[in-house]
Short mmCIF file of C-alpha atoms in Angstrom, two decimals:
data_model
loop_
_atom_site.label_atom_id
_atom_site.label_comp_id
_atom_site.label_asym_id
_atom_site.label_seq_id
_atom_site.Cartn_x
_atom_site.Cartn_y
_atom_site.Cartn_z
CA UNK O 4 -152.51 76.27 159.36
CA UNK O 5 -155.84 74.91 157.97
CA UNK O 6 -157.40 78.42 157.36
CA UNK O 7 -159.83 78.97 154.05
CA UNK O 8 -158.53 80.95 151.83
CA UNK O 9 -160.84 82.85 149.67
CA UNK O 10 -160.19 83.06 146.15
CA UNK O 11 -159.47 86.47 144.34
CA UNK O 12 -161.70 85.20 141.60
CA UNK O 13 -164.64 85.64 144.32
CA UNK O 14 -163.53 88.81 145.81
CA UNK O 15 -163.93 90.16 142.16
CA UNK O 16 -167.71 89.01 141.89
CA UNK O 17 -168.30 90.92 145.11
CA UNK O 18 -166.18 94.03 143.94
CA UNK O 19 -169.17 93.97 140.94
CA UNK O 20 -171.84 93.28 142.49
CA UNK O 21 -171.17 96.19 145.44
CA UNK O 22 -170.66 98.81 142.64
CA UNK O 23 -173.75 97.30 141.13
CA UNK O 24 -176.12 97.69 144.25
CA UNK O 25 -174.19 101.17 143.96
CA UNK O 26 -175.52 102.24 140.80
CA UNK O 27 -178.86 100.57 141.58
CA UNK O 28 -179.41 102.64 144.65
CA UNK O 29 -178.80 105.27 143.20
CA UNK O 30 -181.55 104.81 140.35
CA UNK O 31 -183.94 103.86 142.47
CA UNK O 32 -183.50 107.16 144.88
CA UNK O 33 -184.08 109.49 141.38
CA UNK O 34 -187.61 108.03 140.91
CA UNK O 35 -190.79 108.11 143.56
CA UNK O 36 -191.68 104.82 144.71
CA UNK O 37 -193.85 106.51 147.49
CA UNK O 38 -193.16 105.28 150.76
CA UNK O 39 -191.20 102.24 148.84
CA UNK O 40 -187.73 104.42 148.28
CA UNK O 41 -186.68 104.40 151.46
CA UNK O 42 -187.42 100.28 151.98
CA UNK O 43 -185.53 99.91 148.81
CA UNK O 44 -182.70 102.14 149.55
CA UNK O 45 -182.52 99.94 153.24
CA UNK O 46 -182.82 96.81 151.17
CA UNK O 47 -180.41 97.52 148.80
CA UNK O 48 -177.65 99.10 152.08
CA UNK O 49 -178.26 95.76 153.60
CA UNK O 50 -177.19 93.28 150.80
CA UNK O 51 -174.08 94.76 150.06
CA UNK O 52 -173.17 95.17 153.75
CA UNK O 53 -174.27 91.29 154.16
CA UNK O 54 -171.69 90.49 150.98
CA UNK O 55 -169.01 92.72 152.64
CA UNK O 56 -169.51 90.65 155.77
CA UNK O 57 -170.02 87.27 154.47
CA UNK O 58 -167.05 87.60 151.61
CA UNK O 59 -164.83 90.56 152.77
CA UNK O 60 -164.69 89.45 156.25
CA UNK O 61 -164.99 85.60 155.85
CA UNK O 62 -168.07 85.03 158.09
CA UNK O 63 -168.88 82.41 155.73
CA UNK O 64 -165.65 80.44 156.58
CA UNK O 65 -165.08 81.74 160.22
CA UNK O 66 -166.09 79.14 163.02
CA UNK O 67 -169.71 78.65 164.20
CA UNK O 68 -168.72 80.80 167.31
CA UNK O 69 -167.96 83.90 165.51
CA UNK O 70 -170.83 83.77 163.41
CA UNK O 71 -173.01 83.51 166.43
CA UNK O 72 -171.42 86.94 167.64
CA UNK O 73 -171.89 88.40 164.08
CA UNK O 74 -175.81 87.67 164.12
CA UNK O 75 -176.08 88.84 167.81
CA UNK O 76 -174.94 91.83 166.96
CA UNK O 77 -177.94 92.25 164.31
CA UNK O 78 -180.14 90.94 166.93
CA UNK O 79 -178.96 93.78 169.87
CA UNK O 80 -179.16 96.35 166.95
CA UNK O 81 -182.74 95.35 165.96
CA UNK O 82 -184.07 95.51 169.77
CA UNK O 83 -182.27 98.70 170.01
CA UNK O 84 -183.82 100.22 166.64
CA UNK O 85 -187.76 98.46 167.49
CA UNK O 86 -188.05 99.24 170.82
CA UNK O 87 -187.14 102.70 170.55
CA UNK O 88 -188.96 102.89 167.23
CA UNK O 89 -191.94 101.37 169.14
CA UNK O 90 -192.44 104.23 171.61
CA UNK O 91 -191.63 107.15 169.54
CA UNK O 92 -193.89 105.75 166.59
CA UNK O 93 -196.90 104.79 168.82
CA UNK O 94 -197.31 108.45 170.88
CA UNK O 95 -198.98 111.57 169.34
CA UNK O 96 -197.14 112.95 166.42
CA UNK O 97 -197.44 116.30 168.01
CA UNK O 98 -195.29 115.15 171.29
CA UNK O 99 -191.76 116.38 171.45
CA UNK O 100 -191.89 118.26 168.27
CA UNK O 101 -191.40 121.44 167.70
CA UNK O 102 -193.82 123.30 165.89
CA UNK O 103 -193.10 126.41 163.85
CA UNK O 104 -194.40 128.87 166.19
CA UNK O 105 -192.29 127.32 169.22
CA UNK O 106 -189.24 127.92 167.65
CA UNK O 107 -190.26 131.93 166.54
CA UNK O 108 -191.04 132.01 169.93
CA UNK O 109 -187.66 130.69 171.41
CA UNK O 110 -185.71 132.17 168.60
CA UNK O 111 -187.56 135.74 169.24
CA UNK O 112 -187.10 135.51 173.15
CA UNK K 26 -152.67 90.96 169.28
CA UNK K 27 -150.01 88.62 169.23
CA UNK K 28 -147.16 90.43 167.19
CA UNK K 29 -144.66 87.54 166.56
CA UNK K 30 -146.83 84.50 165.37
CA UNK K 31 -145.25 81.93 167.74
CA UNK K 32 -147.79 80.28 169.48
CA UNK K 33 -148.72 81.49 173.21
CA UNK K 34 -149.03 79.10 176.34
CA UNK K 35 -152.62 79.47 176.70
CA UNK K 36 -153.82 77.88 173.07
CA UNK K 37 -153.30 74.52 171.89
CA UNK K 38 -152.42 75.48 168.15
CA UNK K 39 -151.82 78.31 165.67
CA UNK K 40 -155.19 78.44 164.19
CA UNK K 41 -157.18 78.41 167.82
CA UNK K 42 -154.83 81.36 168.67
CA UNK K 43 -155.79 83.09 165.37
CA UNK K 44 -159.39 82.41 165.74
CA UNK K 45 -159.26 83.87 169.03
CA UNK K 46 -157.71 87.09 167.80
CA UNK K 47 -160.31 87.23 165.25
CA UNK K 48 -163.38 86.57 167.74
CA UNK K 49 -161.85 89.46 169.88
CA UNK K 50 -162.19 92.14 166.93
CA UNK K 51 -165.54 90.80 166.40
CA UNK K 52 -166.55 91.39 169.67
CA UNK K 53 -165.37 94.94 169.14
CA UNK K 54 -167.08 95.32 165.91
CA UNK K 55 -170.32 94.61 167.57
CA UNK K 56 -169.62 97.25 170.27
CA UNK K 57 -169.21 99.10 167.26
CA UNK K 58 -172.37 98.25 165.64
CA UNK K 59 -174.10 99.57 168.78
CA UNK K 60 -172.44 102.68 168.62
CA UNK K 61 -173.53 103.50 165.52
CA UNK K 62 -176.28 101.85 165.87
CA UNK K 63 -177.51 105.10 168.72
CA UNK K 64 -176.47 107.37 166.12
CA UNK K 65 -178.81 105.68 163.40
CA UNK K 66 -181.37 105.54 165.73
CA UNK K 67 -181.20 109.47 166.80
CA UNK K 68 -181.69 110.36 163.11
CA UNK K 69 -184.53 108.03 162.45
CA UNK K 70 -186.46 109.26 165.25
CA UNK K 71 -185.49 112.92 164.01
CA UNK K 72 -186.62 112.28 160.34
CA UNK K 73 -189.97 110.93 161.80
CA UNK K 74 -190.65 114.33 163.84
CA UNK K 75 -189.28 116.66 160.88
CA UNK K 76 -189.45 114.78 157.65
CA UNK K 77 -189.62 118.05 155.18
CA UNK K 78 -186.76 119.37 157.08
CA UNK K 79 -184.83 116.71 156.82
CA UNK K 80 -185.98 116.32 152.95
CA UNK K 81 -185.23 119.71 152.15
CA UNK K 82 -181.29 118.98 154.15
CA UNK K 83 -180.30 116.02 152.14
CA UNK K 84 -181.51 117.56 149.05
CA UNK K 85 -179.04 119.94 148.99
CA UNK K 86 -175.91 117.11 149.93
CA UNK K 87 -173.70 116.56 146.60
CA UNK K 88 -174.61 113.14 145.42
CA UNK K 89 -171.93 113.28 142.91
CA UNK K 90 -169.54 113.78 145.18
CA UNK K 91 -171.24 111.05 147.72
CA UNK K 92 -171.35 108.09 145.11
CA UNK K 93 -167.75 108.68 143.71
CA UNK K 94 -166.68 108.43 147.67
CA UNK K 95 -168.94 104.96 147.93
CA UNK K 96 -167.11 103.62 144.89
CA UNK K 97 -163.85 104.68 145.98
CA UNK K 98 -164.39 103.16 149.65
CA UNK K 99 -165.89 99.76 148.16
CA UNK K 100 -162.81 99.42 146.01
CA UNK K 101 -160.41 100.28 148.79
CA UNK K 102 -162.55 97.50 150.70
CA UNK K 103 -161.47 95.31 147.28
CA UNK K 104 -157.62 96.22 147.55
CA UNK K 105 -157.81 95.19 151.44
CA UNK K 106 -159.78 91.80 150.66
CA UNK K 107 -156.50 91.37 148.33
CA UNK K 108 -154.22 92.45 150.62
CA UNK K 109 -155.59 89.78 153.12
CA UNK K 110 -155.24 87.04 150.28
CA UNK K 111 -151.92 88.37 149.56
CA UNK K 112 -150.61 87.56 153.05
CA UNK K 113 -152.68 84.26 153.27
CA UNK K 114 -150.91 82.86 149.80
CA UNK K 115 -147.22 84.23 151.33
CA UNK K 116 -147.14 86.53 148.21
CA UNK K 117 -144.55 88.82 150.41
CA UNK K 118 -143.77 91.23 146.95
CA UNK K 119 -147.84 92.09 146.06
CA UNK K 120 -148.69 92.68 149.81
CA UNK K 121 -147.35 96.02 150.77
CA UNK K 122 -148.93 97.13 146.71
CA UNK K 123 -152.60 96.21 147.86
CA UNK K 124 -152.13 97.76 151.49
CA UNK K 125 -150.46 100.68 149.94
CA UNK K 126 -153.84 101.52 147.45
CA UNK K 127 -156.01 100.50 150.48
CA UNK K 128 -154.40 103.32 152.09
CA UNK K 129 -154.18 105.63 148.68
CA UNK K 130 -158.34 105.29 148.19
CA UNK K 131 -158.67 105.91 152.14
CA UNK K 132 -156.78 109.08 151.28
CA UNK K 133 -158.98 109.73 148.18
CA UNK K 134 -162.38 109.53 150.51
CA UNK K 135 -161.42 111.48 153.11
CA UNK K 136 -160.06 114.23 150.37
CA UNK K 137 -163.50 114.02 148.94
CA UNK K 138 -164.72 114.52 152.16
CA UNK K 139 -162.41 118.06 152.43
CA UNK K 140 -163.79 119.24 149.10
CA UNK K 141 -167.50 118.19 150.81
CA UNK K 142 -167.26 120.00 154.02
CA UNK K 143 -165.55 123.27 152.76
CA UNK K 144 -168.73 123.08 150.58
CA UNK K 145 -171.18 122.82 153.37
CA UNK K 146 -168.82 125.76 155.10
CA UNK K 147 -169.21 127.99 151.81
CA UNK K 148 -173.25 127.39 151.66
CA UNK K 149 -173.88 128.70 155.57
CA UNK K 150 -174.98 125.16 156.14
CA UNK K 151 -172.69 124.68 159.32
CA UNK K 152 -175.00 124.52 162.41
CA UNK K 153 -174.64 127.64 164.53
CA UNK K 154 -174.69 131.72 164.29
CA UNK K 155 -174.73 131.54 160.41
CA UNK K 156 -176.56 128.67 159.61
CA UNK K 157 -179.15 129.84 156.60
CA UNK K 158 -181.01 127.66 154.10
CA UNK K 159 -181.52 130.13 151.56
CA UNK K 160 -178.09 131.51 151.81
CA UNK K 161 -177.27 129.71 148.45
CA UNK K 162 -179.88 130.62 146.34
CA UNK K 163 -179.79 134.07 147.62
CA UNK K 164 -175.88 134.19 147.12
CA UNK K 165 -175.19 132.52 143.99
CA UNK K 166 -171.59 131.60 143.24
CA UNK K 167 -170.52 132.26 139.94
CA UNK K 168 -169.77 128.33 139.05
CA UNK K 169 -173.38 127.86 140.00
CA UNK K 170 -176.12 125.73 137.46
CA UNK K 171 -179.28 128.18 137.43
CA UNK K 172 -181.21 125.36 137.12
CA UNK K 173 -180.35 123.69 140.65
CA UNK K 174 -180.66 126.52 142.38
CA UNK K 175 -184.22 127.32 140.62
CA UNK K 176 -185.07 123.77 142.18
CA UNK K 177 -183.91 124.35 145.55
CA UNK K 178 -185.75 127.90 145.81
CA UNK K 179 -188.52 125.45 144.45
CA UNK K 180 -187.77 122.86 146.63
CA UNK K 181 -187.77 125.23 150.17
CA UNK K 182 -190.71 127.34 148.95
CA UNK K 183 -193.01 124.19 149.12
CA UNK K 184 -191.71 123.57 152.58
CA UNK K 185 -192.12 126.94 153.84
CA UNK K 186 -196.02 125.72 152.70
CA UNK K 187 -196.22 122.24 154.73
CA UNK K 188 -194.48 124.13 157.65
CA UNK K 189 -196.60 127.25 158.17
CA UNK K 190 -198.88 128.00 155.16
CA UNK K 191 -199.76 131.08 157.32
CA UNK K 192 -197.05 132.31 158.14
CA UNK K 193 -193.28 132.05 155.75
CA UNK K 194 -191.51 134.34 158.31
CA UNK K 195 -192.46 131.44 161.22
CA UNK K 196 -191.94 128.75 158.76
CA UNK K 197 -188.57 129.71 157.71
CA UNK K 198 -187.58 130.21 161.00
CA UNK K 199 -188.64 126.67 162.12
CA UNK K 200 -187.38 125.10 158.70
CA UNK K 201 -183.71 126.72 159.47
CA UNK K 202 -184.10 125.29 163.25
CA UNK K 203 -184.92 121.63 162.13
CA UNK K 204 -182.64 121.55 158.97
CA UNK K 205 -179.63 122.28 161.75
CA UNK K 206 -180.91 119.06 163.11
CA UNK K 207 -180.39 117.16 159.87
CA UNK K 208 -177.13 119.26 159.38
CA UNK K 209 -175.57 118.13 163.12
CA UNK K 210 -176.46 114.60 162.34
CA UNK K 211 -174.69 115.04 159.03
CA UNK K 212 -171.45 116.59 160.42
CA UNK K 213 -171.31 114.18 163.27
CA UNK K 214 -172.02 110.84 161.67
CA UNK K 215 -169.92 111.40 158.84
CA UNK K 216 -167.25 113.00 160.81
CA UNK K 217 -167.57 110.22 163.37
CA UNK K 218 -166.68 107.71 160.17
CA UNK K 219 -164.07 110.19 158.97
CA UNK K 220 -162.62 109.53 162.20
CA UNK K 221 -162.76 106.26 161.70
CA UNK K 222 -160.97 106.22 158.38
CA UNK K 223 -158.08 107.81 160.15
CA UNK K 224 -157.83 105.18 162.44
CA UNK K 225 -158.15 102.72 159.73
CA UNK K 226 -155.13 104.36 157.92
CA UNK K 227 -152.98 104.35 160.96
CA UNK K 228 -153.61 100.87 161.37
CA UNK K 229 -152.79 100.25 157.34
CA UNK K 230 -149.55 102.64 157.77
CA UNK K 231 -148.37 100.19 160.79
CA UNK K 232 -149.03 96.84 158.97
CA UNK K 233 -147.67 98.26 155.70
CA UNK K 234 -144.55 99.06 157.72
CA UNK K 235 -143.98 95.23 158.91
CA UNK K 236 -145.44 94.01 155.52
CA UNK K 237 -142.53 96.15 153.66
CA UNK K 238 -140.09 93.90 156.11
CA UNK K 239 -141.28 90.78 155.13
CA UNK K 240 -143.01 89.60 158.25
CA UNK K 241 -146.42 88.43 156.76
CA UNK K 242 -147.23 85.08 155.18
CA UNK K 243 -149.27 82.24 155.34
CA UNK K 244 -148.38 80.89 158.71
CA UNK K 245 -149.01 84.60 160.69
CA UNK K 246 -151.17 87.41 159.15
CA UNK K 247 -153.64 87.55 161.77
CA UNK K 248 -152.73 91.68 161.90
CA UNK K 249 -153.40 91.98 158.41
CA UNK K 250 -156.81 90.25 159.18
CA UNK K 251 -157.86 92.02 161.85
CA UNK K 252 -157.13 95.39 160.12
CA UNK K 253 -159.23 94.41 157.36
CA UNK K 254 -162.30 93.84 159.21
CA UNK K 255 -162.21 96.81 161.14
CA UNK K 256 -161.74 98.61 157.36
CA UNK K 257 -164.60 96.83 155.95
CA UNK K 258 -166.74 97.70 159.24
CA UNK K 259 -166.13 100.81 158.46
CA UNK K 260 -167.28 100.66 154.52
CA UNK K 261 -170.45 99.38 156.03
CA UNK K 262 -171.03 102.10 157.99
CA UNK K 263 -170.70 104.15 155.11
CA UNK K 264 -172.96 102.38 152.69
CA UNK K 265 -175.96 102.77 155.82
CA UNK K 266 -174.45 106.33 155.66
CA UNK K 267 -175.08 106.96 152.02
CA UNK K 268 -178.54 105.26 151.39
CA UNK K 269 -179.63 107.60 154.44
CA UNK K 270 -178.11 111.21 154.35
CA UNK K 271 -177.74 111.11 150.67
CA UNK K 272 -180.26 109.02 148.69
CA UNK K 273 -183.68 108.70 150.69
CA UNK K 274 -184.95 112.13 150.06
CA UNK K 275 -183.87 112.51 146.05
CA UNK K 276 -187.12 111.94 144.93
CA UNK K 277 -188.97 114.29 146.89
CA UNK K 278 -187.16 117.28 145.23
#
C-alpha cells in the first residue's frame, strides 16, 4: 500500500506548537484587548484545530476528495453560524431578552 | 469497517478500500461538526443577549484546572498520532504502549472533569432549585484564597450595577436567571464532549484489544485510523470549548 506516512519528527513540531497556542491563549485572555480578546482567542482555537486536522488527521496527504468534504464542512458550519448570526445581530437588542424586571416578575408569580 | 484487511469485491485495491473507509468517518465528522456546530451557535447568540451574565459565569470556571485538561487532551491527541504511525511502520511491540497512554490521558481528562463538576456541585452553580451566584462568597470553604473571593463579590457587585442600577434585589434575581443560562450551556457542551471521550475510549479499549494480538501493521490499520480521527475531532471540540467557556471573559474580571 502506497499510503504517506507521516513522520514522528513532524508530529512532535505539532505536539509544540499546540501547547504553544495553549499557553498563548491563555496570555492573551489575562490582558484586555477590548473587543480584540475574543477575535484572538477564535484565532488562536482555529490554528491549532487547522494543525490537528491538517497533521493529526492527514488532510494534507488524504485524496483531493476528502479534503473537499473537510472544507465543506467549514463551509455548512459558516452558513449555519452567519445566517443565524445575521438575524439575531441585525433586530433590536431589546427583542427576546429578558430584562431584569421580567424575570422578578416570572420568578415572583 | 472492514475488520480483516482482505480486500472486498466492490474495490479495485487495498488503498481505494482504505480511502473509502476513511471518507466514510469524514463524512461523519462533518455531521459532527454540525452538531456541535448548533450548540456553538446557541451560546453565541446567548452571550450576545446576556454578555455580563455570561462574563460573570465563566469567571468563576477553574482555568487551572481547564488548561491542565487542554494539555493533557493535546498530548493524548500526540500519543494517538503515534499510535497511528506505529501501526503504519508495522511496529506491532510500541502500538498497544501509545494506544494504552491515549487511553491513560483520556482517563486523566475526564478525572479532571470529576474533580470540575463536583466543584460546580459544591458552589450551588448546578442549574435548578439551588442554583445561587453568591453562594460562594457568602459560604466560604475553609481551603478558600480571600483574595478570589474578594474579586468575585467585586466582580458580581458591578453586574448587579449594569443589570439594574435601581434595583440589586431585581438585578440579582435576573443575574442568577441568565448565569443558569451560561451554566446549562456549560454542563451540556462539556458533558456532551465528556460523552464523547467515553466513546473515544471504548473505541481505544477495542483496538487496543486486537493491537495486543498482533493484528495491525502496515498493510491493514485502517481501525486504528479511523479511531484516531474521531479522537482528534474530539480534541477540537475541546480547544473551541476552552477558548469559549473558559478564556473569553478573563479579562473582564
Amino acid at each position: 500500500m502506497s499510503e504517506h506516512v507521516v513522520s514522528p519528527k513532524i508530529y512532535v513540531v505539532i505536539l509544540f506548537a499546540l501547547l504553544l497556542g495553549t499557553f498563548l491563549t491563555v496570555e492573551a485572555a489575562m490582558r484586555d484587548f477590548g473587543p480584540w480578546n475574543i477575535v484572538i482567542a477564535l484565532a488562536i482555537a482555529t490554528t491549532k484545530a487547522i494543525l490537528v486536522v491538517l497533521y493529526f488527521m492527514h488532510a494534507r496527504y488524504s485524496p483531493k476528495r476528502t479534503q473537499l468534504v473537510i472544507i465543506c464542512s467549514a463551509f455548512w458550519l459558516a452558513i449555519l453560524l452567519a445566517l443565524t448570526a445575521s438575524d439575531y445581530m441585525t433586530r433590536s437588542p431589546r427583542v427576546g431578552r429578558l430584562t431584569p424586571s421580567a424575570v422578578s416578575h416570572v420568578s415572583q408569580a | 469497517m472492514h475488520r480483516t484487511g482482505e480486500l472486498y469485491g466492490q474495490f479495485e485495491t487495498l488503498e481505494q478500500q482504505k480511502d473509502s473507509a476513511t471518507l466514510g468517518m469524514w463524512v461523519f465528522l462533518v455531521t459532527e461538526v454540525l452538531f456541535f456546530g448548533g450548540l456553538f451557535l446557541t451560546y453565541a447568540v446567548n452571550r450576545h443577549f446576556y454578555f455580563t451574565a455570561f462574563g460573570v459565569g465563566g469567571n468563576m470556571l477553574d482555568l487551572t484546572l481547564g488548561a491542565t485538561n487542554t494539555v493533557v487532551l493535546i498530548a493524548s491527541s500526540f500519543t494517538m498520532a503515534m499510535s497511528v504511525w506505529s501501526a503504519q511502520t508495522s511496529r506491532k511491540k510500541l502500538l498497544p504502549v501509545f494506544l494504552l497512554l491515549t487511553l491513560v490521558l483520556g482517563g486523566v481528562f475526564l478525572g479532571i472533569k470529576y474533580v470540575e463538576y463536583k466543584q460546580k456541585f459544591d458552589h450551588h452553580l448546578v442549574p435548578g432549585q439551588s442554583f445561587d451566584l453568591t453562594y460562594r462568597m457568602n459560604h466560604p470553604a475553609p481551603g478558600d484564597d480571600p483574595k478570589e473571593l474578594a474579586a468575585e463579590r467585586r466582580e458580581i457587585e458591578e453586574a448587579l450595577l449594569t443589570e439594574d442600577p435601581a434595583n440589586p434585589q431585581v438585578a440579582l434575581v435576573a443575574l442568577n436567571a441568565h448565569a443558569q443560562l451560561y451554566f446549562s450551556l456549560y454542563f451540556g457542551m462539556t458533558g456532551l464532549h465528556a460523552l464523547h471521550m467515553f466513546v473515544g475510549a471504548g473505541l481505544l479499549i477495542w483496538v487496543l484489544k486486537d493491537s495486543l494480538k498482533g493484528r495491525f501493521s502496515a498493510s491493514y490499520n485502517t481501525p486504528i485510523e479511523i479511531v484516531g480521527l474521531y479522537w482528534h475531532f474530539v480534541d477540537i471540540v475541546w480547544i473551541y470549548l476552552f477558548a469559549l467557556l473558559y478564556l473569553i471573559n478573563r479579562h473582564l474580571g
